[in-house]
Amino acid sequence: MAGKIRHRSIVDVHALLFDEAGRVLLMERANTGYADGMAGVPAGHLEQGESILDAVIRETAEEVGVRLGTGDARCVHVSHRCKPGQVDRVGFFFAATRWEGEPVNAEPHKCARIWWHDPDDLPSETIGYVADAIARVRSGAGGVFSLYGWT
């Protein structure tokens, strides 16, 4: 199969932080050029030479100022998603119920606000693939892997 080019996906990580009442931490995106005004969770891209676990720990600290320990974050879902005409992405979703510090909006230039919300009644403005992953994690019926947006 000489001449074939190996496919490479963009990899991202997502932190599902749950408080003692079982609510999930949401963030309203702003000034990013992607899904501004929509609700998401602390998330970001994997950097060169970084493990998936290190990425979710870094992104959570950067975006909401809390420190996850390596044993605090557990991978609960993987989503391979694509929009027609765009490059596909593989997203790893990690759940945590403990961390060091109190969540704050640590990137106000990219985030309008953060708040705790019932994960079983997400706002209609929640990013589609994020809402899908949360619903799958909550129901337990979706397994640990899903496809989103493939036609």
mmCIF file of N, CA, C and O in Angstrom, residues 13-113:
data_model
loop_
_atom_site.group_PDB
_atom_site.id
_atom_site.type_symbol
_atom_site.label_atom_id
_atom_site.label_comp_id
_atom_site.label_asym_id
_atom_site.label_seq_id
_atom_site.Cartn_x
_atom_site.Cartn_y
_atom_site.Cartn_z
ATOM 1 N N VAL A 13 -9.598 16.981 24.925
ATOM 2 C CA VAL A 13 -9.982 16.438 26.221
ATOM 3 C C VAL A 13 -11.065 17.319 26.824
ATOM 4 O O VAL A 13 -11.122 18.527 26.571
ATOM 5 N N HIS A 14 -11.913 16.709 27.639
ATOM 6 C CA HIS A 14 -13.041 17.403 28.257
ATOM 7 C C HIS A 14 -13.160 16.954 29.707
ATOM 8 O O HIS A 14 -13.132 15.753 29.979
ATOM 9 N N ALA A 15 -13.324 17.903 30.625
ATOM 10 C CA ALA A 15 -13.453 17.588 32.046
ATOM 11 C C ALA A 15 -14.905 17.738 32.480
ATOM 12 O O ALA A 15 -15.480 18.822 32.369
ATOM 13 N N LEU A 16 -15.487 16.648 32.939
ATOM 14 C CA LEU A 16 -16.827 16.669 33.516
ATOM 15 C C LEU A 16 -16.642 16.720 35.030
ATOM 16 O O LEU A 16 -16.391 15.699 35.667
ATOM 17 N N LEU A 17 -16.703 17.929 35.577
ATOM 18 C CA LEU A 17 -16.531 18.115 37.015
ATOM 19 C C LEU A 17 -17.907 18.092 37.662
ATOM 20 O O LEU A 17 -18.787 18.875 37.292
ATOM 21 N N PHE A 18 -18.097 17.185 38.619
ATOM 22 C CA PHE A 18 -19.374 17.044 39.307
ATOM 23 C C PHE A 18 -19.211 17.465 40.759
ATOM 24 O O PHE A 18 -18.308 16.981 41.450
ATOM 25 N N ASP A 19 -20.088 18.353 41.242
ATOM 26 C CA ASP A 19 -20.028 18.784 42.639
ATOM 27 C C ASP A 19 -20.751 17.783 43.536
ATOM 28 O O ASP A 19 -21.258 16.754 43.061
ATOM 29 N N GLU A 20 -20.789 18.080 44.837
ATOM 30 C CA GLU A 20 -21.381 17.157 45.800
ATOM 31 C C GLU A 20 -22.877 16.946 45.572
ATOM 32 O O GLU A 20 -23.430 15.928 45.996
ATOM 33 N N ALA A 21 -23.536 17.863 44.872
ATOM 34 C CA ALA A 21 -24.965 17.720 44.555
ATOM 35 C C ALA A 21 -25.177 16.987 43.229
ATOM 36 O O ALA A 21 -26.319 16.807 42.798
ATOM 37 N N GLY A 22 -24.082 16.596 42.566
ATOM 38 C CA GLY A 22 -24.189 15.877 41.299
ATOM 39 C C GLY A 22 -24.320 16.780 40.085
ATOM 40 O O GLY A 22 -24.522 16.307 38.968
ATOM 41 N N ARG A 23 -24.166 18.089 40.288
ATOM 42 C CA ARG A 23 -24.249 19.030 39.160
ATOM 43 C C ARG A 23 -22.922 19.066 38.406
ATOM 44 O O ARG A 23 -21.865 18.840 38.991
ATOM 45 N N VAL A 24 -22.996 19.360 37.111
ATOM 46 C CA VAL A 24 -21.806 19.440 36.271
ATOM 47 C C VAL A 24 -21.437 20.911 36.076
ATOM 48 O O VAL A 24 -22.318 21.780 35.995
ATOM 49 N N LEU A 25 -20.133 21.187 36.022
ATOM 50 C CA LEU A 25 -19.666 22.555 35.811
ATOM 51 C C LEU A 25 -19.718 22.875 34.318
ATOM 52 O O LEU A 25 -19.122 22.170 33.498
ATOM 53 N N LEU A 26 -20.442 23.944 33.974
ATOM 54 C CA LEU A 26 -20.543 24.401 32.591
ATOM 55 C C LEU A 26 -19.852 25.744 32.435
ATOM 56 O O LEU A 26 -19.709 26.498 33.407
ATOM 57 N N MET A 27 -19.444 26.032 31.203
ATOM 58 C CA MET A 27 -18.767 27.273 30.861
ATOM 59 C C MET A 27 -19.428 27.850 29.620
ATOM 60 O O MET A 27 -19.653 27.130 28.650
ATOM 61 N N GLU A 28 -19.712 29.146 29.625
ATOM 62 C CA GLU A 28 -20.246 29.798 28.433
ATOM 63 C C GLU A 28 -19.083 30.346 27.609
ATOM 64 O O GLU A 28 -18.361 31.244 28.054
ATOM 65 N N ARG A 29 -18.917 29.804 26.412
ATOM 66 C CA ARG A 29 -17.814 30.193 25.543
ATOM 67 C C ARG A 29 -18.008 31.626 25.050
ATOM 68 O O ARG A 29 -19.129 32.051 24.794
ATOM 69 N N ALA A 30 -16.905 32.347 24.877
ATOM 70 C CA ALA A 30 -16.959 33.730 24.399
ATOM 71 C C ALA A 30 -15.643 34.076 23.708
ATOM 72 O O ALA A 30 -14.577 33.654 24.143
ATOM 73 N N ASN A 31 -15.742 34.807 22.605
ATOM 74 C CA ASN A 31 -14.564 35.346 21.902
ATOM 75 C C ASN A 31 -13.573 34.300 21.423
ATOM 76 O O ASN A 31 -12.379 34.580 21.326
ATOM 77 N N THR A 32 -14.030 33.090 21.120
ATOM 78 C CA THR A 32 -13.116 32.042 20.675
ATOM 79 C C THR A 32 -13.236 31.770 19.178
ATOM 80 O O THR A 32 -12.353 31.153 18.598
ATOM 81 N N GLY A 33 -14.361 32.160 18.594
ATOM 82 C CA GLY A 33 -14.594 31.863 17.182
ATOM 83 C C GLY A 33 -15.229 30.500 16.968
ATOM 84 O O GLY A 33 -15.540 30.119 15.846
ATOM 85 N N TYR A 34 -15.440 29.751 18.042
ATOM 86 C CA TYR A 34 -16.107 28.458 17.948
ATOM 87 C C TYR A 34 -17.160 28.359 19.053
ATOM 88 O O TYR A 34 -16.830 28.458 20.244
ATOM 89 N N ALA A 35 -18.387 28.181 18.686
ATOM 90 C CA ALA A 35 -19.513 27.959 19.604
ATOM 91 C C ALA A 35 -19.636 29.047 20.666
ATOM 92 O O ALA A 35 -20.064 28.768 21.794
ATOM 93 N N ASP A 36 -19.283 30.275 20.321
ATOM 94 C CA ASP A 36 -19.437 31.363 21.283
ATOM 95 C C ASP A 36 -20.903 31.506 21.672
ATOM 96 O O ASP A 36 -21.800 31.380 20.837
ATOM 97 N N GLY A 37 -21.154 31.718 22.956
ATOM 98 C CA GLY A 37 -22.510 31.800 23.486
ATOM 99 C C GLY A 37 -23.090 30.452 23.878
ATOM 100 O O GLY A 37 -24.153 30.388 24.477
ATOM 101 N N MET A 38 -22.372 29.378 23.562
ATOM 102 C CA MET A 38 -22.824 28.026 23.880
ATOM 103 C C MET A 38 -22.175 27.550 25.182
ATOM 104 O O MET A 38 -21.107 28.013 25.560
ATOM 105 N N ALA A 39 -22.828 26.591 25.829
ATOM 106 C CA ALA A 39 -22.291 26.009 27.056
ATOM 107 C C ALA A 39 -21.435 24.794 26.722
ATOM 108 O O ALA A 39 -21.818 23.957 25.911
ATOM 109 N N GLY A 40 -20.304 24.725 27.345
ATOM 110 C CA GLY A 40 -19.419 23.575 27.219
ATOM 111 C C GLY A 40 -18.869 23.233 28.591
ATOM 112 O O GLY A 40 -19.414 23.673 29.616
ATOM 113 N N VAL A 41 -17.814 22.462 28.611
ATOM 114 C CA VAL A 41 -17.129 22.090 29.849
ATOM 115 C C VAL A 41 -15.657 22.442 29.677
ATOM 116 O O VAL A 41 -15.213 22.708 28.558
ATOM 117 N N PRO A 42 -14.877 22.459 30.744
ATOM 118 C CA PRO A 42 -13.443 22.713 30.570
ATOM 119 C C PRO A 42 -12.870 21.713 29.558
ATOM 120 O O PRO A 42 -13.064 20.504 29.691
ATOM 121 N N ALA A 43 -12.190 22.242 28.553
ATOM 122 C CA ALA A 43 -11.737 21.390 27.460
ATOM 123 C C ALA A 43 -10.602 22.057 26.702
ATOM 124 O O ALA A 43 -10.395 23.261 26.803
ATOM 125 N N GLY A 44 -9.904 21.251 25.912
ATOM 126 C CA GLY A 44 -8.857 21.797 25.069
ATOM 127 C C GLY A 44 -8.181 20.708 24.279
ATOM 128 O O GLY A 44 -8.553 19.538 24.356
ATOM 129 N N HIS A 45 -7.195 21.107 23.517
ATOM 130 C CA HIS A 45 -6.494 20.191 22.625
ATOM 131 C C HIS A 45 -5.275 19.557 23.285
ATOM 132 O O HIS A 45 -4.610 20.170 24.113
ATOM 133 N N LEU A 46 -5.004 18.349 22.878
ATOM 134 C CA LEU A 46 -3.789 17.652 23.280
ATOM 135 C C LEU A 46 -2.599 18.353 22.630
ATOM 136 O O LEU A 46 -2.635 18.676 21.444
ATOM 137 N N GLU A 47 -1.562 18.584 23.402
ATOM 138 C CA GLU A 47 -0.355 19.207 22.872
ATOM 139 C C GLU A 47 0.697 18.137 22.579
ATOM 140 O O GLU A 47 0.671 17.048 23.151
ATOM 141 N N GLN A 48 1.602 18.450 21.674
ATOM 142 C CA GLN A 48 2.682 17.539 21.298
ATOM 143 C C GLN A 48 3.437 17.067 22.534
ATOM 144 O O GLN A 48 3.812 17.869 23.379
ATOM 145 N N GLY A 49 3.643 15.760 22.658
ATOM 146 C CA GLY A 49 4.414 15.198 23.751
ATOM 147 C C GLY A 49 3.674 15.101 25.078
ATOM 148 O O GLY A 49 4.275 14.784 26.094
ATOM 149 N N GLU A 50 2.375 15.362 25.070
ATOM 150 C CA GLU A 50 1.574 15.376 26.288
ATOM 151 C C GLU A 50 0.652 14.156 26.318
ATOM 152 O O GLU A 50 0.075 13.792 25.302
ATOM 153 N N SER A 51 0.489 13.542 27.478
ATOM 154 C CA SER A 51 -0.462 12.440 27.591
ATOM 155 C C SER A 51 -1.876 12.997 27.671
ATOM 156 O O SER A 51 -2.081 14.174 28.024
ATOM 157 N N ILE A 52 -2.850 12.150 27.360
ATOM 158 C CA ILE A 52 -4.253 12.548 27.459
ATOM 159 C C ILE A 52 -4.569 12.989 28.891
ATOM 160 O O ILE A 52 -5.237 13.998 29.106
ATOM 161 N N LEU A 53 -4.096 12.242 29.876
ATOM 162 C CA LEU A 53 -4.357 12.578 31.276
ATOM 163 C C LEU A 53 -3.711 13.912 31.647
ATOM 164 O O LEU A 53 -4.338 14.759 32.297
ATOM 165 N N ASP A 54 -2.469 14.125 31.229
ATOM 166 C CA ASP A 54 -1.811 15.407 31.503
ATOM 167 C C ASP A 54 -2.567 16.558 30.851
ATOM 168 O O ASP A 54 -2.658 17.648 31.421
ATOM 169 N N ALA A 55 -3.125 16.326 29.665
ATOM 170 C CA ALA A 55 -3.866 17.382 28.961
ATOM 171 C C ALA A 55 -5.118 17.796 29.728
ATOM 172 O O ALA A 55 -5.401 18.989 29.860
ATOM 173 N N VAL A 56 -5.889 16.829 30.231
ATOM 174 C CA VAL A 56 -7.113 17.201 30.952
ATOM 175 C C VAL A 56 -6.769 17.882 32.272
ATOM 176 O O VAL A 56 -7.453 18.821 32.683
ATOM 177 N N ILE A 57 -5.694 17.477 32.920
ATOM 178 C CA ILE A 57 -5.248 18.144 34.147
ATOM 179 C C ILE A 57 -4.838 19.584 33.833
ATOM 180 O O ILE A 57 -5.233 20.524 34.533
ATOM 181 N N ARG A 58 -4.058 19.772 32.767
ATOM 182 C CA ARG A 58 -3.608 21.125 32.370
ATOM 183 C C ARG A 58 -4.784 22.009 31.991
ATOM 184 O O ARG A 58 -4.906 23.142 32.448
ATOM 185 N N GLU A 59 -5.665 21.504 31.123
ATOM 186 C CA GLU A 59 -6.787 22.325 30.650
ATOM 187 C C GLU A 59 -7.712 22.731 31.789
ATOM 188 O O GLU A 59 -8.200 23.856 31.827
ATOM 189 N N THR A 60 -7.948 21.827 32.725
ATOM 190 C CA THR A 60 -8.823 22.140 33.847
ATOM 191 C C THR A 60 -8.199 23.241 34.713
ATOM 192 O O THR A 60 -8.884 24.171 35.129
ATOM 193 N N ALA A 61 -6.906 23.142 34.948
ATOM 194 C CA ALA A 61 -6.213 24.181 35.718
ATOM 195 C C ALA A 61 -6.244 25.521 34.977
ATOM 196 O O ALA A 61 -6.518 26.562 35.580
ATOM 197 N N GLU A 62 -5.977 25.502 33.668
ATOM 198 C CA GLU A 62 -5.961 26.736 32.886
ATOM 199 C C GLU A 62 -7.326 27.406 32.829
ATOM 200 O O GLU A 62 -7.429 28.626 32.919
ATOM 201 N N GLU A 63 -8.380 26.632 32.660
ATOM 202 C CA GLU A 63 -9.697 27.209 32.409
ATOM 203 C C GLU A 63 -10.509 27.510 33.658
ATOM 204 O O GLU A 63 -11.258 28.494 33.674
ATOM 205 N N VAL A 64 -10.405 26.654 34.684
ATOM 206 C CA VAL A 64 -11.221 26.894 35.879
ATOM 207 C C VAL A 64 -10.409 26.903 37.174
ATOM 208 O O VAL A 64 -10.970 26.923 38.260
ATOM 209 N N GLY A 65 -9.087 26.868 37.067
ATOM 210 C CA GLY A 65 -8.226 27.078 38.213
ATOM 211 C C GLY A 65 -8.197 25.986 39.258
ATOM 212 O O GLY A 65 -7.765 26.238 40.380
ATOM 213 N N VAL A 66 -8.652 24.786 38.921
ATOM 214 C CA VAL A 66 -8.570 23.697 39.896
ATOM 215 C C VAL A 66 -7.549 22.667 39.441
ATOM 216 O O VAL A 66 -7.278 22.523 38.250
ATOM 217 N N ARG A 67 -7.017 21.969 40.420
ATOM 218 C CA ARG A 67 -5.979 20.971 40.139
ATOM 219 C C ARG A 67 -6.549 19.582 40.345
ATOM 220 O O ARG A 67 -6.941 19.214 41.449
ATOM 221 N N LEU A 68 -6.594 18.821 39.259
ATOM 222 C CA LEU A 68 -6.978 17.416 39.333
ATOM 223 C C LEU A 68 -5.737 16.591 39.618
ATOM 224 O O LEU A 68 -4.698 16.816 39.002
ATOM 225 N N GLY A 69 -5.846 15.634 40.505
ATOM 226 C CA GLY A 69 -4.768 14.679 40.710
ATOM 227 C C GLY A 69 -4.903 13.581 39.657
ATOM 228 O O GLY A 69 -5.988 13.377 39.101
ATOM 229 N N THR A 70 -3.829 12.866 39.394
ATOM 230 C CA THR A 70 -3.885 11.817 38.366
ATOM 231 C C THR A 70 -4.895 10.737 38.706
ATOM 232 O O THR A 70 -5.465 10.123 37.811
ATOM 233 N N GLY A 71 -5.196 10.528 39.988
ATOM 234 C CA GLY A 71 -6.194 9.538 40.373
ATOM 235 C C GLY A 71 -7.598 10.097 40.480
ATOM 236 O O GLY A 71 -8.545 9.356 40.747
ATOM 237 N N ASP A 72 -7.758 11.415 40.280
ATOM 238 C CA ASP A 72 -9.067 12.051 40.417
ATOM 239 C C ASP A 72 -9.887 12.027 39.135
ATOM 240 O O ASP A 72 -11.112 12.089 39.180
ATOM 241 N N ALA A 73 -9.225 11.982 37.998
ATOM 242 C CA ALA A 73 -9.913 12.033 36.703
ATOM 243 C C ALA A 73 -9.994 10.634 36.112
ATOM 244 O O ALA A 73 -8.982 9.947 35.996
ATOM 245 N N ARG A 74 -11.202 10.237 35.756
ATOM 246 C CA ARG A 74 -11.372 8.896 35.186
ATOM 247 C C ARG A 74 -12.024 9.041 33.819
ATOM 248 O O ARG A 74 -13.016 9.754 33.658
ATOM 249 N N CYS A 75 -11.441 8.379 32.820
ATOM 250 C CA CYS A 75 -11.973 8.443 31.461
ATOM 251 C C CYS A 75 -13.318 7.716 31.425
ATOM 252 O O CYS A 75 -13.394 6.536 31.759
ATOM 253 N N VAL A 76 -14.367 8.441 31.022
ATOM 254 C CA VAL A 76 -15.714 7.866 31.026
ATOM 255 C C VAL A 76 -16.329 7.766 29.632
ATOM 256 O O VAL A 76 -17.343 7.098 29.448
ATOM 257 N N HIS A 77 -15.727 8.444 28.653
ATOM 258 C CA HIS A 77 -16.296 8.385 27.308
ATOM 259 C C HIS A 77 -15.276 8.864 26.272
ATOM 260 O O HIS A 77 -14.448 9.723 26.570
ATOM 261 N N VAL A 78 -15.377 8.301 25.069
ATOM 262 C CA VAL A 78 -14.586 8.745 23.922
ATOM 263 C C VAL A 78 -15.560 8.977 22.778
ATOM 264 O O VAL A 78 -16.393 8.115 22.474
ATOM 265 N N SER A 79 -15.467 10.144 22.166
ATOM 266 C CA SER A 79 -16.362 10.506 21.069
ATOM 267 C C SER A 79 -15.542 10.807 19.817
ATOM 268 O O SER A 79 -14.644 11.653 19.849
ATOM 269 N N HIS A 80 -15.850 10.098 18.726
ATOM 270 C CA HIS A 80 -15.225 10.390 17.435
ATOM 271 C C HIS A 80 -16.262 11.176 16.648
ATOM 272 O O HIS A 80 -17.304 10.655 16.281
ATOM 273 N N ARG A 81 -15.983 12.460 16.445
ATOM 274 C CA ARG A 81 -17.000 13.329 15.865
ATOM 275 C C ARG A 81 -16.497 14.022 14.609
ATOM 276 O O ARG A 81 -15.296 14.212 14.424
ATOM 277 N N CYS A 82 -17.468 14.389 13.783
ATOM 278 C CA CYS A 82 -17.136 15.047 12.523
ATOM 279 C C CYS A 82 -18.328 15.838 12.034
ATOM 280 O O CYS A 82 -19.470 15.422 12.176
ATOM 281 N N LYS A 83 -18.060 16.987 11.467
ATOM 282 C CA LYS A 83 -19.063 17.764 10.755
ATOM 283 C C LYS A 83 -18.693 17.685 9.282
ATOM 284 O O LYS A 83 -17.503 17.704 8.946
ATOM 285 N N PRO A 84 -19.677 17.594 8.402
ATOM 286 C CA PRO A 84 -19.359 17.550 6.966
ATOM 287 C C PRO A 84 -18.442 18.703 6.569
ATOM 288 O O PRO A 84 -18.647 19.843 6.963
ATOM 289 N N GLY A 85 -17.403 18.372 5.847
ATOM 290 C CA GLY A 85 -16.460 19.374 5.357
ATOM 291 C C GLY A 85 -15.409 19.790 6.360
ATOM 292 O O GLY A 85 -14.588 20.659 6.066
ATOM 293 N N GLN A 86 -15.412 19.201 7.553
ATOM 294 C CA GLN A 86 -14.421 19.559 8.559
ATOM 295 C C GLN A 86 -13.578 18.349 8.929
ATOM 296 O O GLN A 86 -13.948 17.217 8.659
ATOM 297 N N VAL A 87 -12.453 18.604 9.558
ATOM 298 C CA VAL A 87 -11.564 17.541 10.015
ATOM 299 C C VAL A 87 -12.199 16.885 11.241
ATOM 300 O O VAL A 87 -12.727 17.564 12.114
ATOM 301 N N ASP A 88 -12.144 15.561 11.288
ATOM 302 C CA ASP A 88 -12.716 14.864 12.435
ATOM 303 C C ASP A 88 -11.856 15.049 13.677
ATOM 304 O O ASP A 88 -10.691 15.432 13.593
ATOM 305 N N ARG A 89 -12.469 14.766 14.835
ATOM 306 C CA ARG A 89 -11.796 14.910 16.119
ATOM 307 C C ARG A 89 -12.132 13.717 17.003
ATOM 308 O O ARG A 89 -13.219 13.158 16.902
ATOM 309 N N VAL A 90 -11.218 13.380 17.876
ATOM 310 C CA VAL A 90 -11.452 12.356 18.884
ATOM 311 C C VAL A 90 -11.380 13.061 20.232
ATOM 312 O O VAL A 90 -10.359 13.665 20.572
ATOM 313 N N GLY A 91 -12.476 12.994 20.972
ATOM 314 C CA GLY A 91 -12.553 13.656 22.264
ATOM 315 C C GLY A 91 -12.617 12.659 23.403
ATOM 316 O O GLY A 91 -13.414 11.720 23.364
ATOM 317 N N PHE A 92 -11.768 12.858 24.394
ATOM 318 C CA PHE A 92 -11.750 12.025 25.594
ATOM 319 C C PHE A 92 -12.412 12.803 26.723
ATOM 320 O O PHE A 92 -12.000 13.928 27.029
ATOM 321 N N PHE A 93 -13.451 12.210 27.320
ATOM 322 C CA PHE A 93 -14.193 12.838 28.412
ATOM 323 C C PHE A 93 -13.792 12.190 29.731
ATOM 324 O O PHE A 93 -13.866 10.962 29.874
ATOM 325 N N PHE A 94 -13.367 13.013 30.679
ATOM 326 C CA PHE A 94 -12.959 12.555 32.001
ATOM 327 C C PHE A 94 -13.921 13.107 33.041
ATOM 328 O O PHE A 94 -14.278 14.298 32.995
ATOM 329 N N ALA A 95 -14.336 12.283 33.982
ATOM 330 C CA ALA A 95 -15.195 12.713 35.079
ATOM 331 C C ALA A 95 -14.368 12.822 36.346
ATOM 332 O O ALA A 95 -13.448 12.029 36.572
ATOM 333 N N ALA A 96 -14.715 13.814 37.171
ATOM 334 C CA ALA A 96 -14.047 13.979 38.467
ATOM 335 C C ALA A 96 -15.052 14.528 39.469
ATOM 336 O O ALA A 96 -15.911 15.347 39.122
ATOM 337 N N THR A 97 -14.920 14.065 40.698
ATOM 338 C CA THR A 97 -15.748 14.574 41.792
ATOM 339 C C THR A 97 -14.899 15.189 42.897
ATOM 340 O O THR A 97 -15.422 15.672 43.879
ATOM 341 N N ARG A 98 -13.577 15.165 42.721
ATOM 342 C CA ARG A 98 -12.699 15.817 43.691
ATOM 343 C C ARG A 98 -11.527 16.455 42.958
ATOM 344 O O ARG A 98 -11.081 15.983 41.911
ATOM 345 N N TRP A 99 -11.044 17.532 43.547
ATOM 346 C CA TRP A 99 -9.950 18.327 42.999
ATOM 347 C C TRP A 99 -9.502 19.288 44.078
ATOM 348 O O TRP A 99 -10.145 19.418 45.117
ATOM 349 N N GLU A 100 -8.405 19.977 43.829
ATOM 350 C CA GLU A 100 -7.908 21.000 44.753
ATOM 351 C C GLU A 100 -8.323 22.365 44.236
ATOM 352 O O GLU A 100 -8.163 22.661 43.051
ATOM 353 N N GLY A 101 -8.846 23.209 45.135
ATOM 354 C CA GLY A 101 -9.243 24.562 44.786
ATOM 355 C C GLY A 101 -10.724 24.667 44.476
ATOM 356 O O GLY A 101 -11.440 23.669 44.433
ATOM 357 N N GLU A 102 -11.148 25.916 44.283
ATOM 358 C CA GLU A 102 -12.540 26.208 43.928
ATOM 359 C C GLU A 102 -12.583 26.683 42.485
ATOM 360 O O GLU A 102 -11.775 27.533 42.087
ATOM 361 N N PRO A 103 -13.513 26.158 41.692
ATOM 362 C CA PRO A 103 -13.594 26.597 40.296
ATOM 363 C C PRO A 103 -13.865 28.099 40.165
ATOM 364 O O PRO A 103 -14.709 28.648 40.881
ATOM 365 N N VAL A 104 -13.110 28.721 39.278
ATOM 366 C CA VAL A 104 -13.281 30.132 38.937
ATOM 367 C C VAL A 104 -13.165 30.258 37.423
ATOM 368 O O VAL A 104 -12.621 29.378 36.761
ATOM 369 N N ASN A 105 -13.643 31.349 36.888
ATOM 370 C CA ASN A 105 -13.462 31.630 35.465
ATOM 371 C C ASN A 105 -12.043 32.169 35.288
ATOM 372 O O ASN A 105 -11.802 33.358 35.413
ATOM 373 N N ALA A 106 -11.107 31.281 35.012
ATOM 374 C CA ALA A 106 -9.698 31.656 34.919
ATOM 375 C C ALA A 106 -9.328 32.221 33.551
ATOM 376 O O ALA A 106 -8.205 32.691 33.373
ATOM 377 N N GLU A 107 -10.238 32.147 32.578
ATOM 378 C CA GLU A 107 -9.983 32.700 31.242
ATOM 379 C C GLU A 107 -11.160 33.577 30.809
ATOM 380 O O GLU A 107 -11.878 33.253 29.866
ATOM 381 N N PRO A 108 -11.363 34.715 31.482
ATOM 382 C CA PRO A 108 -12.518 35.558 31.156
ATOM 383 C C PRO A 108 -12.497 36.113 29.733
ATOM 384 O O PRO A 108 -13.540 36.510 29.213
ATOM 385 N N HIS A 109 -11.345 36.089 29.082
ATOM 386 C CA HIS A 109 -11.264 36.532 27.692
ATOM 387 C C HIS A 109 -11.810 35.474 26.728
ATOM 388 O O HIS A 109 -12.050 35.764 25.560
ATOM 389 N N LYS A 110 -12.028 34.228 27.218
ATOM 390 C CA LYS A 110 -12.569 33.137 26.400
ATOM 391 C C LYS A 110 -13.873 32.578 26.963
ATOM 392 O O LYS A 110 -14.480 31.712 26.341
ATOM 393 N N CYS A 111 -14.263 33.022 28.139
ATOM 394 C CA CYS A 111 -15.408 32.441 28.834
ATOM 395 C C CYS A 111 -16.213 33.559 29.499
ATOM 396 O O CYS A 111 -15.661 34.341 30.275
ATOM 397 N N ALA A 112 -17.514 33.614 29.203
ATOM 398 C CA ALA A 112 -18.373 34.646 29.779
ATOM 399 C C ALA A 112 -18.733 34.350 31.228
ATOM 400 O O ALA A 112 -18.871 35.276 32.035
ATOM 401 N N ARG A 113 -18.880 33.056 31.556
ATOM 402 C CA ARG A 113 -19.244 32.682 32.929
ATOM 403 C C ARG A 113 -19.117 31.180 33.105
ATOM 404 O O ARG A 113 -19.082 30.437 32.123
#
